[in-house]
Amino acid sequence: MTTAVPPRLTGSPVRRQDGDVFVTGRAVYTADVRADGAAHVALVRSPHAHARIVAIDAAAARALPGVLAVVTGDEAAEHCEEIPHGLDAGHLGGHHAVVRPLAVGTALYAGEPVAAVVATNAADAALAAAAVEVTWERLPVVLDAEQALLPGAPLLYPDWGDNLIIERDVGPDDFTAAAADAAHVLEGELRTHRGTAAPMETRSYLADWDPAAGKMTVHATTQNPHVLRTVLAATLRLDEEAVHVIAPALGGSFGLKMYGNREDFIVPLLARMLGRPVRWVEERSATLLAGTREQVLRYRVAAAADGRLLALDVHAIADHGAAAPTHGWGMAHVGALATGLGYALPSCHVRYQVVATNKAPWVGTKPFGKDGATLLLERVVDRVAQVVGVHPAEVRRRNFVPPDSFPWLHTSGLELDSGDYATALDLTLKRLDHPAVLAEQRTARAAGRLLGIGLAFELMPESADIPGALVSAFDTSTVRMSPTGRVTVLTGVTSPGTGNETAIAQLVADELGVPMSSVQVVQGDTERCPYGFGNISSRSIITGGNAAVLAARDVAATLRATARAMLQVEPTEEVVLAGNAAALAADPSRVLPLAVVAGAVHTLSYRLALDVEPRLESTRTYRPGNVRQVPDALGRMQTYTTYPYAVHASVLEVDPETGSVTLLRHVVTHDCGTVVNPMFVDGQVTGGVAMGIGAALGEELVFDPDGVPLTTGFKTYLLPRAIDLPTVELEHLCTPAPGTPLGAKGVGESGFSGALAAVVNAVNDALAPHGAALESTPVSPPRILAALQAVGR
Amino acid sequence: MTGEEGRVELRLTVDGAERTASIDPRSLLLDALRDELGAIAPKAGCRTGDCGACTVRVDGAIAKSCLRLAVADDGCEVRTTASMAVGGELTPLQQAFWDTNAFQCGFCLSGMLFAAEDLLERTPSPSETEVREAISGNLCRCTGYDAIVAAVLSCAAPPVRSSRGA
Ligand code: FES
Ligand code: FES
């Protein structure tokens, strides 16, 4: 056997473990799970944005062939509790909304499910859903958050007395004092539009109720199977162990499939009511209901003559849509926490108001509100640069938290751990060849062409902990080695399709010295995996990965002790696990195949290493040390584990005749600390950039004046296609996360915010020679033309 | 025409095997393949012809199966990505998609693989722009497309094979 030590897998571009399954079309997603005899669900949705349900007549629908049941909101409510909130505004000084799987009494947005039809096949279910007759009494609608705050506005929840879900302050409110010596005070307003996650796979559930065993098995498109089990059991009045949630391969998620959506509950409820397997595959138009990002951001910023920021005061008004039991509104809070982060800003205060309107609710969406914070700051910095007459790159450099001042306590209470922002900026400008691009811009401008260059700095707090909510910064993994040296990793984190299971296998394979082919990672099954919080907040490697490393080290220690006993050497002798073997560091010729050692642990425990517990299995939880749930004197907590960041540069050209934007280049320097798999990291950042560009340029949920969605498919909600995008040019920087086993920082939300902001800044830079500006998104052709027309172009 | 009555018989060759199914005549080819014939490689991403996740080959031509009535393809030969690999051997394109991480969630793969294969049959040495155009009938929400473009270009003639990975 060979004793050559193979290169470490961690840090290598290892390809996906199960990639062949995917490229041969054999991967099983929720809608692919076979279930003989499963009935199909179609939902009856409100055609109105606000209307009272006067009566539901299902007689005609029930009489149609194949129909097994029609269930109204009232009937469903009898069989379940209200949906528990992931983040209850009512517990935090705001309003609690009662949300049930199907609407009861009143529909609050167009598309809200009010009844469910179950039939033997999907076509019959859809036909019958159209035959359910609902008598509506239309109510006045409010579709704008600012109007919803005015006295006399139509109320979604009359018992609240207003439409305010919650309002809070983040950071000390001391702008006036902090701005006293400012050379410049600028005021402004930024409006961001409603977008959505739009993964390629819509939501889907398959629920099977076994009445004899009292057991519910649910296959679900979910990021958080364990937490879904907890809330499903509570809603369905079952014990947790009566619910088994399995998350098959997920076709993208981006936050949409976090637990708590009302769709999570409808299908299991129907399965229980009918006593047979029931499945539902969401229609694309419904997936496009979920909202995010729509806000009005009013600000005042104070700056010194040299461009240093002295104080920022923000009033954010978030257009949430109807209240929901998901974490969606938390995006306004996280946006406030992240505002100004990474800049050495002495004073930063955000007051946010989350407002209910007659639209489908916000659903947590990558990058969870941090995008608004990035866009705001990057617009502010560019405006300050213009006023003080210093290049935007230099203004950023003057304001960055310097690399020698970590940990850095931001005004919101978040504490930055590490980073080198100015170097990232330098690398981006170098890759861009900034002087050459500036020269090109001068030439283009001289010829009347609108060429724009936009910079943006993004800093993403990742791996969140929400005190009191089932979103914690820790997670748990089990590592187990069989007598033949095969390794199974069971983890509480899941993959939305990013390949983190392969990255976790890399980490474990390195710790145990086994090849990738020996390691299998199991995720997404509540009866196999330890309780975990799944996939949220770019946490899978930080939490599940670090936990797997700790567990693998325990297993490795047992293997080493046993190998020492087998080789009859002292306990102080160093044993190296590599190349599927255990060898003495001092004498590599004394080596045992790892399978022999693993076998000996299982079979010779009374002869060997009596002082070692003969167990090749360990379950460990990694709880990052830097989270602080106890509020400080100002009521602030440190609720994020890692702080990856990036500096983007976008170069684009605006066509003044059509308002269309052609992206020429997009450069990103990214730092997520220690990289486990560079190919996966590049994929995450590139995908995030594409999404951010899409959000900047055109993706927008649009409604008619009555609040009925007009963007019901991909002909109207325009995702970027391959021809719309330039090749993303990536540079990397590595400042390892201090005090962590791996040094890795989250990467799952990276790319989006900086791309959004860089493109918006670049469009403004392109328009600047004409004195035109665009302080709202998307920067789409009609808006660009309007901005040019506004200045008489 | 609903319920179990009014079903019609559909004959298709699916991934090389002759199959028959009794289907609802309203069925789209996509649904007949997935629900009646167990061919799960094509996915329903939009059902409006916009995303390409449902792509198959019908008598050799790539087609979005959500835009076709199954009965209209009676007697046809349908291939999904499940039969792209001949004798269990991945095609260079499949291999390249795997080696260069040209997918994440994989939901878009039917469209991407078939569009790329179709392009390379017609244009063995495409430019990057030609690749981007060829796959632009398909949506991918995860990758940002760059890795897909790189995978396809790596298969352009003369073949350049990536040997990355473990
Ligand atoms: S499902 Fe056919 S193109 Fe989207
Ligand atoms: S890999 Fe997820 S949609 Fe393409």
PDB file of C-alpha atoms in Angstrom, chain B:
ATOM      1  CA  MET B   1     -63.351  14.276 -20.391  1.00  0.00           C
ATOM      2  CA  THR B   2     -62.341  13.774 -16.812  1.00  0.00           C
ATOM      3  CA  GLY B   3     -61.841  11.182 -14.156  1.00  0.00           C
ATOM      4  CA  GLU B   4     -60.852   7.727 -15.363  1.00  0.00           C
ATOM      5  CA  GLU B   5     -63.147   7.824 -18.390  1.00  0.00           C
ATOM      6  CA  GLY B   6     -62.123   9.141 -21.744  1.00  0.00           C
ATOM      7  CA  ARG B   7     -58.508   8.111 -21.414  1.00  0.00           C
ATOM      8  CA  VAL B   8     -56.564   7.433 -24.557  1.00  0.00           C
ATOM      9  CA  GLU B   9     -53.641   5.194 -25.208  1.00  0.00           C
ATOM     10  CA  LEU B  10     -50.294   6.797 -25.841  1.00  0.00           C
ATOM     11  CA  ARG B  11     -47.386   4.936 -27.424  1.00  0.00           C
ATOM     12  CA  LEU B  12     -43.944   6.446 -27.046  1.00  0.00           C
ATOM     13  CA  THR B  13     -40.385   5.256 -27.169  1.00  0.00           C
ATOM     14  CA  VAL B  14     -38.928   6.787 -24.026  1.00  0.00           C
ATOM     15  CA  ASP B  15     -35.177   6.672 -23.601  1.00  0.00           C
ATOM     16  CA  GLY B  16     -35.009   3.695 -25.929  1.00  0.00           C
ATOM     17  CA  ALA B  17     -37.808   1.639 -24.380  1.00  0.00           C
ATOM     18  CA  GLU B  18     -41.182   1.227 -26.040  1.00  0.00           C
ATOM     19  CA  ARG B  19     -43.839   2.301 -23.614  1.00  0.00           C
ATOM     20  CA  THR B  20     -47.591   2.642 -23.569  1.00  0.00           C
ATOM     21  CA  ALA B  21     -49.746   4.514 -21.116  1.00  0.00           C
ATOM     22  CA  SER B  22     -53.386   5.271 -20.744  1.00  0.00           C
ATOM     23  CA  ILE B  23     -53.508   9.023 -20.405  1.00  0.00           C
ATOM     24  CA  ASP B  24     -55.885  11.889 -19.998  1.00  0.00           C
ATOM     25  CA  PRO B  25     -56.002  13.392 -23.508  1.00  0.00           C
ATOM     26  CA  ARG B  26     -55.453  16.851 -21.980  1.00  0.00           C
ATOM     27  CA  SER B  27     -52.019  15.785 -20.757  1.00  0.00           C
ATOM     28  CA  LEU B  28     -48.991  17.731 -21.772  1.00  0.00           C
ATOM     29  CA  LEU B  29     -46.071  15.656 -22.976  1.00  0.00           C
ATOM     30  CA  LEU B  30     -44.245  16.809 -19.828  1.00  0.00           C
ATOM     31  CA  ASP B  31     -46.918  15.406 -17.535  1.00  0.00           C
ATOM     32  CA  ALA B  32     -47.339  12.181 -19.486  1.00  0.00           C
ATOM     33  CA  LEU B  33     -43.604  11.571 -19.225  1.00  0.00           C
ATOM     34  CA  ARG B  34     -43.356  12.437 -15.561  1.00  0.00           C
ATOM     35  CA  ASP B  35     -46.621  11.150 -14.145  1.00  0.00           C
ATOM     36  CA  GLU B  36     -47.489   8.225 -16.395  1.00  0.00           C
ATOM     37  CA  LEU B  37     -44.133   6.993 -17.622  1.00  0.00           C
ATOM     38  CA  GLY B  38     -41.906   7.712 -14.633  1.00  0.00           C
ATOM     39  CA  ALA B  39     -39.466   9.791 -16.674  1.00  0.00           C
ATOM     40  CA  ILE B  40     -38.481  12.405 -14.105  1.00  0.00           C
ATOM     41  CA  ALA B  41     -35.501  14.044 -15.814  1.00  0.00           C
ATOM     42  CA  PRO B  42     -37.583  16.812 -17.425  1.00  0.00           C
ATOM     43  CA  LYS B  43     -38.856  19.254 -14.788  1.00  0.00           C
ATOM     44  CA  ALA B  44     -41.778  21.648 -14.626  1.00  0.00           C
ATOM     45  CA  GLY B  45     -40.280  25.067 -13.982  1.00  0.00           C
ATOM     46  CA  CYS B  46     -42.902  27.307 -15.559  1.00  0.00           C
ATOM     47  CA  ARG B  47     -45.229  25.376 -17.914  1.00  0.00           C
ATOM     48  CA  THR B  48     -45.199  28.351 -20.259  1.00  0.00           C
ATOM     49  CA  GLY B  49     -42.178  27.589 -22.406  1.00  0.00           C
ATOM     50  CA  ASP B  50     -39.956  30.150 -20.716  1.00  0.00           C
ATOM     51  CA  CYS B  51     -37.488  28.186 -18.591  1.00  0.00           C
ATOM     52  CA  GLY B  52     -36.506  25.096 -20.550  1.00  0.00           C
ATOM     53  CA  ALA B  53     -36.394  22.790 -17.519  1.00  0.00           C
ATOM     54  CA  CYS B  54     -38.794  20.432 -19.329  1.00  0.00           C
ATOM     55  CA  THR B  55     -36.608  19.996 -22.431  1.00  0.00           C
ATOM     56  CA  VAL B  56     -36.517  16.602 -24.176  1.00  0.00           C
ATOM     57  CA  ARG B  57     -35.748  15.433 -27.691  1.00  0.00           C
ATOM     58  CA  VAL B  58     -38.740  14.398 -29.778  1.00  0.00           C
ATOM     59  CA  ASP B  59     -37.663  12.401 -32.836  1.00  0.00           C
ATOM     60  CA  GLY B  60     -34.251  13.949 -32.396  1.00  0.00           C
ATOM     61  CA  ALA B  61     -35.293  17.606 -32.175  1.00  0.00           C
ATOM     62  CA  ILE B  62     -35.011  19.445 -28.863  1.00  0.00           C
ATOM     63  CA  ALA B  63     -38.391  20.571 -27.579  1.00  0.00           C
ATOM     64  CA  LYS B  64     -39.967  22.067 -24.494  1.00  0.00           C
ATOM     65  CA  SER B  65     -42.294  19.301 -23.400  1.00  0.00           C
ATOM     66  CA  CYS B  66     -44.608  21.689 -21.534  1.00  0.00           C
ATOM     67  CA  LEU B  67     -45.633  23.176 -24.869  1.00  0.00           C
ATOM     68  CA  ARG B  68     -46.753  19.894 -26.449  1.00  0.00           C
ATOM     69  CA  LEU B  69     -49.845  17.781 -26.055  1.00  0.00           C
ATOM     70  CA  ALA B  70     -48.785  14.227 -25.412  1.00  0.00           C
ATOM     71  CA  VAL B  71     -51.297  12.762 -27.865  1.00  0.00           C
ATOM     72  CA  ALA B  72     -49.782  14.834 -30.665  1.00  0.00           C
ATOM     73  CA  ASP B  73     -46.502  12.997 -30.150  1.00  0.00           C
ATOM     74  CA  ASP B  74     -48.057   9.536 -30.262  1.00  0.00           C
ATOM     75  CA  GLY B  75     -45.611   7.113 -31.838  1.00  0.00           C
ATOM     76  CA  CYS B  76     -42.629   9.426 -31.433  1.00  0.00           C
ATOM     77  CA  GLU B  77     -39.239   8.721 -29.978  1.00  0.00           C
ATOM     78  CA  VAL B  78     -38.588  10.779 -26.860  1.00  0.00           C
ATOM     79  CA  ARG B  79     -35.218  11.094 -25.222  1.00  0.00           C
ATOM     80  CA  THR B  80     -34.552  12.704 -21.855  1.00  0.00           C
ATOM     81  CA  THR B  81     -31.198  13.477 -20.266  1.00  0.00           C
ATOM     82  CA  ALA B  82     -31.506  10.070 -18.569  1.00  0.00           C
ATOM     83  CA  SER B  83     -30.460   8.386 -21.832  1.00  0.00           C
ATOM     84  CA  MET B  84     -27.803  10.881 -22.862  1.00  0.00           C
ATOM     85  CA  ALA B  85     -25.048   8.770 -21.347  1.00  0.00           C
ATOM     86  CA  VAL B  86     -24.627   5.729 -23.584  1.00  0.00           C
ATOM     87  CA  GLY B  87     -23.906   2.505 -21.749  1.00  0.00           C
ATOM     88  CA  GLY B  88     -23.479   4.389 -18.489  1.00  0.00           C
ATOM     89  CA  GLU B  89     -20.633   6.449 -19.953  1.00  0.00           C
ATOM     90  CA  LEU B  90     -21.215  10.165 -19.447  1.00  0.00           C
ATOM     91  CA  THR B  91     -21.002  12.253 -22.599  1.00  0.00           C
ATOM     92  CA  PRO B  92     -18.170  14.801 -22.731  1.00  0.00           C
ATOM     93  CA  LEU B  93     -20.766  17.472 -22.118  1.00  0.00           C
ATOM     94  CA  GLN B  94     -22.194  15.777 -19.039  1.00  0.00           C
ATOM     95  CA  GLN B  95     -18.672  15.194 -17.806  1.00  0.00           C
ATOM     96  CA  ALA B  96     -17.801  18.860 -18.353  1.00  0.00           C
ATOM     97  CA  PHE B  97     -20.925  20.053 -16.525  1.00  0.00           C
ATOM     98  CA  TRP B  98     -19.905  17.921 -13.575  1.00  0.00           C
ATOM     99  CA  ASP B  99     -16.212  18.824 -13.671  1.00  0.00           C
ATOM    100  CA  THR B 100     -16.721  22.590 -13.941  1.00  0.00           C
ATOM    101  CA  ASN B 101     -19.630  22.880 -11.476  1.00  0.00           C
ATOM    102  CA  ALA B 102     -21.958  24.010 -14.251  1.00  0.00           C
ATOM    103  CA  PHE B 103     -24.975  23.367 -12.056  1.00  0.00           C
ATOM    104  CA  GLN B 104     -25.909  23.803  -8.438  1.00  0.00           C
ATOM    105  CA  CYS B 105     -29.461  22.680  -7.759  1.00  0.00           C
ATOM    106  CA  GLY B 106     -29.569  20.968 -11.155  1.00  0.00           C
ATOM    107  CA  PHE B 107     -33.187  21.812 -11.884  1.00  0.00           C
ATOM    108  CA  CYS B 108     -32.250  23.495 -15.174  1.00  0.00           C
ATOM    109  CA  LEU B 109     -30.037  20.671 -16.452  1.00  0.00           C
ATOM    110  CA  SER B 110     -32.411  19.154 -19.028  1.00  0.00           C
ATOM    111  CA  GLY B 111     -32.625  22.464 -20.841  1.00  0.00           C
ATOM    112  CA  MET B 112     -28.982  23.366 -20.507  1.00  0.00           C
ATOM    113  CA  LEU B 113     -27.571  19.979 -21.521  1.00  0.00           C
ATOM    114  CA  PHE B 114     -29.854  19.574 -24.519  1.00  0.00           C
ATOM    115  CA  ALA B 115     -29.409  23.144 -25.733  1.00  0.00           C
ATOM    116  CA  ALA B 116     -25.656  22.757 -25.459  1.00  0.00           C
ATOM    117  CA  GLU B 117     -25.637  19.377 -27.178  1.00  0.00           C
ATOM    118  CA  ASP B 118     -27.809  20.740 -29.963  1.00  0.00           C
ATOM    119  CA  LEU B 119     -25.496  23.721 -30.429  1.00  0.00           C
ATOM    120  CA  LEU B 120     -22.374  21.581 -30.612  1.00  0.00           C
ATOM    121  CA  GLU B 121     -23.988  19.312 -33.196  1.00  0.00           C
ATOM    122  CA  ARG B 122     -24.709  22.294 -35.403  1.00  0.00           C
ATOM    123  CA  THR B 123     -21.690  24.426 -34.491  1.00  0.00           C
ATOM    124  CA  PRO B 124     -18.818  22.317 -33.202  1.00  0.00           C
ATOM    125  CA  SER B 125     -16.619  25.320 -32.379  1.00  0.00           C
ATOM    126  CA  PRO B 126     -18.962  27.994 -31.080  1.00  0.00           C
ATOM    127  CA  SER B 127     -17.919  31.387 -29.767  1.00  0.00           C
ATOM    128  CA  GLU B 128     -18.814  32.402 -26.234  1.00  0.00           C
ATOM    129  CA  THR B 129     -21.603  34.580 -27.600  1.00  0.00           C
ATOM    130  CA  GLU B 130     -22.976  31.677 -29.598  1.00  0.00           C
ATOM    131  CA  VAL B 131     -23.009  29.561 -26.459  1.00  0.00           C
ATOM    132  CA  ARG B 132     -24.778  32.294 -24.499  1.00  0.00           C
ATOM    133  CA  GLU B 133     -27.358  32.663 -27.264  1.00  0.00           C
ATOM    134  CA  ALA B 134     -27.878  28.922 -27.539  1.00  0.00           C
ATOM    135  CA  ILE B 135     -28.687  28.510 -23.853  1.00  0.00           C
ATOM    136  CA  SER B 136     -30.739  31.681 -23.534  1.00  0.00           C
ATOM    137  CA  GLY B 137     -34.000  29.832 -24.048  1.00  0.00           C
ATOM    138  CA  ASN B 138     -33.298  28.350 -20.636  1.00  0.00           C
ATOM    139  CA  LEU B 139     -33.236  29.906 -17.215  1.00  0.00           C
ATOM    140  CA  CYS B 140     -30.834  29.071 -14.424  1.00  0.00           C
ATOM    141  CA  ARG B 141     -31.263  30.860 -11.119  1.00  0.00           C
ATOM    142  CA  CYS B 142     -28.249  29.401  -9.340  1.00  0.00           C
ATOM    143  CA  THR B 143     -25.094  29.605 -11.412  1.00  0.00           C
ATOM    144  CA  GLY B 144     -25.126  32.977 -13.161  1.00  0.00           C
ATOM    145  CA  TYR B 145     -24.417  30.910 -16.319  1.00  0.00           C
ATOM    146  CA  ASP B 146     -20.634  31.442 -16.416  1.00  0.00           C
ATOM    147  CA  ALA B 147     -19.816  27.886 -15.398  1.00  0.00           C
ATOM    148  CA  ILE B 148     -22.307  26.548 -17.935  1.00  0.00           C
ATOM    149  CA  VAL B 149     -20.726  28.606 -20.697  1.00  0.00           C
ATOM    150  CA  ALA B 150     -17.287  27.389 -19.632  1.00  0.00           C
ATOM    151  CA  ALA B 151     -18.446  23.762 -19.632  1.00  0.00           C
ATOM    152  CA  VAL B 152     -19.865  24.047 -23.134  1.00  0.00           C
ATOM    153  CA  LEU B 153     -16.781  25.818 -24.482  1.00  0.00           C
ATOM    154  CA  SER B 154     -14.593  23.109 -22.989  1.00  0.00           C
ATOM    155  CA  CYS B 155     -16.416  20.622 -25.226  1.00  0.00           C
ATOM    156  CA  ALA B 156     -15.942  22.609 -28.395  1.00  0.00           C
ATOM    157  CA  ALA B 157     -13.938  20.944 -31.168  1.00  0.00           C
ATOM    158  CA  PRO B 158     -11.091  20.208 -30.951  1.00  0.00           C
ATOM    159  CA  PRO B 159     -12.189  18.641 -27.678  1.00  0.00           C
ATOM    160  CA  VAL B 160     -10.614  20.118 -24.603  1.00  0.00           C
ATOM    161  CA  ARG B 161     -11.278  17.943 -21.593  1.00  0.00           C
ATOM    162  CA  SER B 162     -11.161  19.302 -18.100  1.00  0.00           C
ATOM    163  CA  SER B 163      -9.517  17.053 -15.589  1.00  0.00           C
ATOM    164  CA  ARG B 164     -10.352  19.033 -12.495  1.00  0.00           C
ATOM    165  CA  GLY B 165     -11.748  17.416  -9.418  1.00  0.00           C
ATOM    166  CA  ALA B 166     -11.345  14.364  -7.298  1.00  0.00           C
TER     167      ALA B 166
END
